[in-house]
Amino acid sequence: MVAAIFHHQLPVRGVASCLDHGPDNAPTQGTTSPKPQNERLQFRLVFYKGEWGTICDDDFSLSNANVLCRQLGFVSATGWTHSAKYGKGQGKIWLDNVQCNGGEKSIDLCKSRGWGNSDCTHDEDAGVVCKDERLPGFVDSNVIDVRHYHGVEEVRLRSVVPTKKMPVTEGVVEIKYKDGWAQICDVGWTPTNTRVICGMLGFPHERKVNKNFYKLNTERQKHRYRLHSVACVGTEVHLAACPLETNKGNATESCEGGMPAVVSCVPGPQYVHNSGLKKKKLKTTSTVRLKGGAKLGEGRVEVLKNNEWGTVCDDRWTLLSASVVCRELGFGSAKEALTGARMGEGMGPIHMNEVQCLGTEKSMWNCGFKNITSEDCQHVEDAAVRCNTPYMALENSETWYWDSSNVTEMVMSGVKCTGSEMSLSHCQHHKTVSCQKTAAKFSAGVICSETASDLVLNAPLVQQSVYIEDRPLHMLYCAAEENCLSKSAASANWPYGHRRLLRFSSQIHNIGRADFRPKAGRHSWVWHACHGHYHSMDIFTHYDLLSSNGTKVAEGHKASFCLEDTECHEGISKRYECANFGEQGITVGCWDLYRHDIDCQWIDITDIKPGNYILQIVINPNFEVAESDFTNNAMKCNCKYDGHRIWLHNCHMGDAFSEEAERKFEKYPGQLNNQIS
């Protein structure tokens, strides 16, 4: 496997991509992909000024390789190669006689003969091998700072009709130039150019525009033409990647026979003002979704196959494939194609590997890909994307102050959001503010973060570990004190008799991008003398047995008496343990195991009649601690109880099945009449 550096300004950014040689020895763009079995990633090509090229091996060293690998987010290089070991490149040889000290932040800062100045042939192409270990805190994998690309840094649409509606979907295309904005000459302008512009601005599709209207408007204005002869293919993620020509000098050259380029874009359904248009024309996929992102339009890519959601392996993951996903979901082209589970690791199956899109497909399912086995990929290789999204001018619409002493009035109350809204004003709230004259101490505040934890229960383990225990009352005094038994236990003939307990193990994984920490600090944890431990959260999980109509027929709660790292994935160190009043939490990539034989790790089913039920477990049920995704906090199982034995099946996370499969789950035979079949 060989990889590449995608070198352009977007704005002032670039993306690392990999190239794998197919049967015809033609390189195909892809991304770096962790390979645990050999712990190395191999790199060869660079992309500069719209053209792929290589680096000559003259004077190449391990210091050069270290700079390149760190620039891509890896800790170091383990080696480098000469004489085109990973195959001869095509196109130009961009760099020669590169000499780095090893501490430079970019290959640009190393000594060389300059870009494009080389006396080598492709028989001398250099390669590097990076250690498969990410730099701590390196969030934007595949991003390299670059400042050499056509001078196209920022693009906007300027509406010629005054409007307060956002986003702007139609107008004159303008690029940032010096202290102002310049236009693009539309001579030879094609729909594929429009597609690229719309994708950059966060829109999935383009449409025809009435040029006559704009011609009348633009004739009365003076223009500064900066670009002309734009010839995009349509799959580029940025205008700067298209063949184009730049006007020199003062950028006031005329556009003979043309006018400023004008485009009209079709927004995704989540950005449409006209509800009728949304219902008629604009549909997004129901078989691809993004999970675990901090913002709309970013996240781990998941696909629906056989009614079950699964992830995509990052082998050969490219901006082309990522852009197909983004447009399919109603966003623009991709800003970044992320590898190495940069948006958190998924759970469950991995459905696709080596996805290879041309960039023109309407769905990722139309792209070439491989079905995989467990040996091919692990969840540490889950692919993710960051999509271009429309500018909504929301960042200046709300201001919040942590210091509430300067709050003079209340503007909203009763706010209830689902989490997908673009603004607080879109959330459910009181029509009339109900606390206008209250003290400032009731004003709301927020702390924002780019990362958050994401807790997920291991559903198969619950199903595998379930059993019934008839436990004598004289062994349950502590459990009764901590309210882990049903209410009828209070009237039992203590210490004689027993309680029937539904027991199981819970393994709770943190697949997010930040550690899960209790809301309360150690100073406010409550000591429970009976079991000899501290409670750091009032309620950490809910264990419930539900009837067919969702009524709780038996319940048990789990106080978070000890949140710690029981085990972690290879290469991740445990950070939290409960011994000696230690810090509590769950590290990213680790899990906390509550064994079936721990007190209160049960539901008291003493009063339950034989029948069919649903077992439901909810983590962080009161949303006390921030998570990037709350939709996967609930787990459900079909439960069959005959009075002596119990069976669980179809255990799954709340977001793991398709809507159709979830409906079938709810209509499990026997569920409606609650009788054993």
mmCIF file with all atom_site columns, N, CA, C and O in Angstrom, residues 290-295 300 343-344 419 450-455 510-514 625-633:
data_model
loop_
_atom_site.group_PDB
_atom_site.id
_atom_site.type_symbol
_atom_site.label_atom_id
_atom_site.label_alt_id
_atom_site.label_comp_id
_atom_site.label_asym_id
_atom_site.label_entity_id
_atom_site.label_seq_id
_atom_site.pdbx_PDB_ins_code
_atom_site.Cartn_x
_atom_site.Cartn_y
_atom_site.Cartn_z
_atom_site.occupancy
_atom_site.B_iso_or_equiv
_atom_site.pdbx_formal_charge
_atom_site.auth_seq_id
_atom_site.auth_comp_id
_atom_site.auth_asym_id
_atom_site.auth_atom_id
_atom_site.pdbx_PDB_model_num
ATOM 1   N N  . LEU A 1 290 ? -24.364 9.492  9.812  1.00 0.00 ? 290 LEU A N  1
ATOM 2   C CA . LEU A 1 290 ? -23.155 9.913  10.506 1.00 0.00 ? 290 LEU A CA 1
ATOM 3   C C  . LEU A 1 290 ? -23.411 9.872  12.008 1.00 0.00 ? 290 LEU A C  1
ATOM 4   O O  . LEU A 1 290 ? -24.446 10.327 12.475 1.00 0.00 ? 290 LEU A O  1
ATOM 5   N N  . LYS A 1 291 ? -22.449 9.334  12.753 1.00 0.00 ? 291 LYS A N  1
ATOM 6   C CA . LYS A 1 291 ? -22.597 9.216  14.204 1.00 0.00 ? 291 LYS A CA 1
ATOM 7   C C  . LYS A 1 291 ? -21.335 9.733  14.895 1.00 0.00 ? 291 LYS A C  1
ATOM 8   O O  . LYS A 1 291 ? -20.228 9.596  14.380 1.00 0.00 ? 291 LYS A O  1
ATOM 9   N N  . GLY A 1 292 ? -21.529 10.309 16.070 1.00 0.00 ? 292 GLY A N  1
ATOM 10  C CA . GLY A 1 292 ? -20.399 10.659 16.921 1.00 0.00 ? 292 GLY A CA 1
ATOM 11  C C  . GLY A 1 292 ? -19.750 11.993 16.642 1.00 0.00 ? 292 GLY A C  1
ATOM 12  O O  . GLY A 1 292 ? -18.756 12.334 17.282 1.00 0.00 ? 292 GLY A O  1
ATOM 13  N N  . GLY A 1 293 ? -20.278 12.784 15.705 1.00 0.00 ? 293 GLY A N  1
ATOM 14  C CA . GLY A 1 293 ? -19.677 14.079 15.403 1.00 0.00 ? 293 GLY A CA 1
ATOM 15  C C  . GLY A 1 293 ? -20.141 15.151 16.371 1.00 0.00 ? 293 GLY A C  1
ATOM 16  O O  . GLY A 1 293 ? -21.220 15.056 16.967 1.00 0.00 ? 293 GLY A O  1
ATOM 17  N N  . ALA A 1 294 ? -19.322 16.200 16.507 1.00 0.00 ? 294 ALA A N  1
ATOM 18  C CA . ALA A 1 294 ? -19.682 17.315 17.386 1.00 0.00 ? 294 ALA A CA 1
ATOM 19  C C  . ALA A 1 294 ? -20.604 18.298 16.686 1.00 0.00 ? 294 ALA A C  1
ATOM 20  O O  . ALA A 1 294 ? -21.311 19.061 17.338 1.00 0.00 ? 294 ALA A O  1
ATOM 21  N N  . LYS A 1 295 ? -20.597 18.293 15.357 1.00 0.00 ? 295 LYS A N  1
ATOM 22  C CA . LYS A 1 295 ? -21.384 19.257 14.597 1.00 0.00 ? 295 LYS A CA 1
ATOM 23  C C  . LYS A 1 295 ? -22.199 18.544 13.529 1.00 0.00 ? 295 LYS A C  1
ATOM 24  O O  . LYS A 1 295 ? -21.887 17.413 13.152 1.00 0.00 ? 295 LYS A O  1
ATOM 25  N N  . ARG A 1 300 ? -18.789 9.558  12.216 1.00 0.00 ? 300 ARG A N  1
ATOM 26  C CA . ARG A 1 300 ? -18.407 8.221  11.760 1.00 0.00 ? 300 ARG A CA 1
ATOM 27  C C  . ARG A 1 300 ? -19.439 7.746  10.735 1.00 0.00 ? 300 ARG A C  1
ATOM 28  O O  . ARG A 1 300 ? -20.642 7.885  10.945 1.00 0.00 ? 300 ARG A O  1
ATOM 29  N N  . MET A 1 343 ? -13.634 9.767  14.661 1.00 0.00 ? 343 MET A N  1
ATOM 30  C CA . MET A 1 343 ? -14.910 10.183 15.238 1.00 0.00 ? 343 MET A CA 1
ATOM 31  C C  . MET A 1 343 ? -15.436 9.112  16.203 1.00 0.00 ? 343 MET A C  1
ATOM 32  O O  . MET A 1 343 ? -16.640 8.989  16.414 1.00 0.00 ? 343 MET A O  1
ATOM 33  N N  . GLY A 1 344 ? -14.528 8.351  16.779 1.00 0.00 ? 344 GLY A N  1
ATOM 34  C CA . GLY A 1 344 ? -14.915 7.307  17.715 1.00 0.00 ? 344 GLY A CA 1
ATOM 35  C C  . GLY A 1 344 ? -15.119 5.969  17.034 1.00 0.00 ? 344 GLY A C  1
ATOM 36  O O  . GLY A 1 344 ? -15.421 5.891  15.849 1.00 0.00 ? 344 GLY A O  1
ATOM 37  N N  . GLY A 1 419 ? -31.769 17.963 20.013 1.00 0.00 ? 419 GLY A N  1
ATOM 38  C CA . GLY A 1 419 ? -30.342 17.879 19.753 1.00 0.00 ? 419 GLY A CA 1
ATOM 39  C C  . GLY A 1 419 ? -29.970 18.084 18.307 1.00 0.00 ? 419 GLY A C  1
ATOM 40  O O  . GLY A 1 419 ? -28.807 18.315 17.984 1.00 0.00 ? 419 GLY A O  1
ATOM 41  N N  . GLU A 1 450 ? -15.426 20.524 21.659 1.00 0.00 ? 450 GLU A N  1
ATOM 42  C CA . GLU A 1 450 ? -15.380 19.871 20.349 1.00 0.00 ? 450 GLU A CA 1
ATOM 43  C C  . GLU A 1 450 ? -15.495 18.358 20.488 1.00 0.00 ? 450 GLU A C  1
ATOM 44  O O  . GLU A 1 450 ? -15.779 17.662 19.521 1.00 0.00 ? 450 GLU A O  1
ATOM 45  N N  . THR A 1 451 ? -15.228 17.827 21.672 1.00 0.00 ? 451 THR A N  1
ATOM 46  C CA . THR A 1 451 ? -15.246 16.379 21.874 1.00 0.00 ? 451 THR A CA 1
ATOM 47  C C  . THR A 1 451 ? -16.119 16.028 23.071 1.00 0.00 ? 451 THR A C  1
ATOM 48  O O  . THR A 1 451 ? -16.339 16.842 23.962 1.00 0.00 ? 451 THR A O  1
ATOM 49  N N  . ALA A 1 452 ? -16.607 14.802 23.095 1.00 0.00 ? 452 ALA A N  1
ATOM 50  C CA . ALA A 1 452 ? -17.427 14.323 24.206 1.00 0.00 ? 452 ALA A CA 1
ATOM 51  C C  . ALA A 1 452 ? -17.312 12.806 24.279 1.00 0.00 ? 452 ALA A C  1
ATOM 52  O O  . ALA A 1 452 ? -16.867 12.149 23.338 1.00 0.00 ? 452 ALA A O  1
ATOM 53  N N  . SER A 1 453 ? -17.703 12.262 25.398 1.00 0.00 ? 453 SER A N  1
ATOM 54  C CA . SER A 1 453 ? -17.723 10.809 25.554 1.00 0.00 ? 453 SER A CA 1
ATOM 55  C C  . SER A 1 453 ? -18.914 10.225 24.811 1.00 0.00 ? 453 SER A C  1
ATOM 56  O O  . SER A 1 453 ? -19.805 10.954 24.358 1.00 0.00 ? 453 SER A O  1
ATOM 57  N N  . ASP A 1 454 ? -18.942 8.925  24.678 1.00 0.00 ? 454 ASP A N  1
ATOM 58  C CA . ASP A 1 454 ? -20.081 8.237  24.059 1.00 0.00 ? 454 ASP A CA 1
ATOM 59  C C  . ASP A 1 454 ? -20.126 6.826  24.624 1.00 0.00 ? 454 ASP A C  1
ATOM 60  O O  . ASP A 1 454 ? -19.284 5.987  24.295 1.00 0.00 ? 454 ASP A O  1
ATOM 61  N N  . LEU A 1 455 ? -21.067 6.579  25.520 1.00 0.00 ? 455 LEU A N  1
ATOM 62  C CA . LEU A 1 455 ? -21.164 5.285  26.184 1.00 0.00 ? 455 LEU A CA 1
ATOM 63  C C  . LEU A 1 455 ? -22.093 4.347  25.429 1.00 0.00 ? 455 LEU A C  1
ATOM 64  O O  . LEU A 1 455 ? -23.166 4.748  24.981 1.00 0.00 ? 455 LEU A O  1
ATOM 65  N N  . ASN A 1 510 ? -16.694 3.170  26.338 1.00 0.00 ? 510 ASN A N  1
ATOM 66  C CA . ASN A 1 510 ? -16.633 4.577  25.928 1.00 0.00 ? 510 ASN A CA 1
ATOM 67  C C  . ASN A 1 510 ? -16.020 4.610  24.533 1.00 0.00 ? 510 ASN A C  1
ATOM 68  O O  . ASN A 1 510 ? -14.806 4.467  24.370 1.00 0.00 ? 510 ASN A O  1
ATOM 69  N N  . ILE A 1 511 ? -16.868 4.804  23.517 1.00 0.00 ? 511 ILE A N  1
ATOM 70  C CA . ILE A 1 511 ? -16.391 4.837  22.133 1.00 0.00 ? 511 ILE A CA 1
ATOM 71  C C  . ILE A 1 511 ? -16.308 6.273  21.611 1.00 0.00 ? 511 ILE A C  1
ATOM 72  O O  . ILE A 1 511 ? -16.171 6.503  20.416 1.00 0.00 ? 511 ILE A O  1
ATOM 73  N N  . GLY A 1 512 ? -16.403 7.244  22.530 1.00 0.00 ? 512 GLY A N  1
ATOM 74  C CA . GLY A 1 512 ? -16.392 8.645  22.129 1.00 0.00 ? 512 GLY A CA 1
ATOM 75  C C  . GLY A 1 512 ? -14.987 9.187  21.936 1.00 0.00 ? 512 GLY A C  1
ATOM 76  O O  . GLY A 1 512 ? -14.027 8.446  21.698 1.00 0.00 ? 512 GLY A O  1
ATOM 77  N N  . ARG A 1 513 ? -14.860 10.501 22.090 1.00 0.00 ? 513 ARG A N  1
ATOM 78  C CA . ARG A 1 513 ? -13.578 11.170 21.862 1.00 0.00 ? 513 ARG A CA 1
ATOM 79  C C  . ARG A 1 513 ? -13.101 11.923 23.100 1.00 0.00 ? 513 ARG A C  1
ATOM 80  O O  . ARG A 1 513 ? -12.145 12.683 23.045 1.00 0.00 ? 513 ARG A O  1
ATOM 81  N N  . ALA A 1 514 ? -13.772 11.705 24.219 1.00 0.00 ? 514 ALA A N  1
ATOM 82  C CA . ALA A 1 514 ? -13.351 12.291 25.490 1.00 0.00 ? 514 ALA A CA 1
ATOM 83  C C  . ALA A 1 514 ? -13.737 11.331 26.610 1.00 0.00 ? 514 ALA A C  1
ATOM 84  O O  . ALA A 1 514 ? -14.676 10.543 26.470 1.00 0.00 ? 514 ALA A O  1
ATOM 85  N N  . VAL A 1 625 ? -24.307 13.744 32.198 1.00 0.00 ? 625 VAL A N  1
ATOM 86  C CA . VAL A 1 625 ? -22.974 13.937 31.631 1.00 0.00 ? 625 VAL A CA 1
ATOM 87  C C  . VAL A 1 625 ? -23.103 14.041 30.116 1.00 0.00 ? 625 VAL A C  1
ATOM 88  O O  . VAL A 1 625 ? -23.835 13.275 29.489 1.00 0.00 ? 625 VAL A O  1
ATOM 89  N N  . ALA A 1 626 ? -22.394 14.997 29.520 1.00 0.00 ? 626 ALA A N  1
ATOM 90  C CA . ALA A 1 626 ? -22.486 15.224 28.079 1.00 0.00 ? 626 ALA A CA 1
ATOM 91  C C  . ALA A 1 626 ? -21.952 14.028 27.304 1.00 0.00 ? 626 ALA A C  1
ATOM 92  O O  . ALA A 1 626 ? -20.931 13.437 27.660 1.00 0.00 ? 626 ALA A O  1
ATOM 93  N N  . GLU A 1 627 ? -22.656 13.669 26.232 1.00 0.00 ? 627 GLU A N  1
ATOM 94  C CA . GLU A 1 627 ? -22.205 12.643 25.301 1.00 0.00 ? 627 GLU A CA 1
ATOM 95  C C  . GLU A 1 627 ? -22.431 13.150 23.876 1.00 0.00 ? 627 GLU A C  1
ATOM 96  O O  . GLU A 1 627 ? -23.321 13.960 23.625 1.00 0.00 ? 627 GLU A O  1
ATOM 97  N N  . SER A 1 628 ? -21.643 12.644 22.958 1.00 0.00 ? 628 SER A N  1
ATOM 98  C CA . SER A 1 628 ? -21.796 13.060 21.566 1.00 0.00 ? 628 SER A CA 1
ATOM 99  C C  . SER A 1 628 ? -23.024 12.429 20.928 1.00 0.00 ? 628 SER A C  1
ATOM 100 O O  . SER A 1 628 ? -23.527 12.919 19.918 1.00 0.00 ? 628 SER A O  1
ATOM 101 N N  . ASP A 1 629 ? -23.531 11.339 21.520 1.00 0.00 ? 629 ASP A N  1
ATOM 102 C CA . ASP A 1 629 ? -24.674 10.633 20.935 1.00 0.00 ? 629 ASP A CA 1
ATOM 103 C C  . ASP A 1 629 ? -25.457 9.964  22.053 1.00 0.00 ? 629 ASP A C  1
ATOM 104 O O  . ASP A 1 629 ? -24.934 9.075  22.738 1.00 0.00 ? 629 ASP A O  1
ATOM 105 N N  . PHE A 1 630 ? -26.687 10.383 22.249 1.00 0.00 ? 630 PHE A N  1
ATOM 106 C CA . PHE A 1 630 ? -27.536 9.759  23.264 1.00 0.00 ? 630 PHE A CA 1
ATOM 107 C C  . PHE A 1 630 ? -28.449 8.677  22.680 1.00 0.00 ? 630 PHE A C  1
ATOM 108 O O  . PHE A 1 630 ? -29.100 7.954  23.426 1.00 0.00 ? 630 PHE A O  1
ATOM 109 N N  . THR A 1 631 ? -28.506 8.567  21.353 1.00 0.00 ? 631 THR A N  1
ATOM 110 C CA . THR A 1 631 ? -29.431 7.610  20.745 1.00 0.00 ? 631 THR A CA 1
ATOM 111 C C  . THR A 1 631 ? -28.997 6.164  20.960 1.00 0.00 ? 631 THR A C  1
ATOM 112 O O  . THR A 1 631 ? -29.799 5.246  20.790 1.00 0.00 ? 631 THR A O  1
ATOM 113 N N  . ASN A 1 632 ? -27.724 5.950  21.328 1.00 0.00 ? 632 ASN A N  1
ATOM 114 C CA . ASN A 1 632 ? -27.259 4.575  21.548 1.00 0.00 ? 632 ASN A CA 1
ATOM 115 C C  . ASN A 1 632 ? -27.119 4.242  23.027 1.00 0.00 ? 632 ASN A C  1
ATOM 116 O O  . ASN A 1 632 ? -26.446 3.286  23.398 1.00 0.00 ? 632 ASN A O  1
ATOM 117 N N  . ASN A 1 633 ? -27.762 5.035  23.898 1.00 0.00 ? 633 ASN A N  1
ATOM 118 C CA . ASN A 1 633 ? -27.649 4.792  25.336 1.00 0.00 ? 633 ASN A CA 1
ATOM 119 C C  . ASN A 1 633 ? -28.620 3.738  25.848 1.00 0.00 ? 633 ASN A C  1
ATOM 120 O O  . ASN A 1 633 ? -28.478 3.268  26.974 1.00 0.00 ? 633 ASN A O  1
#
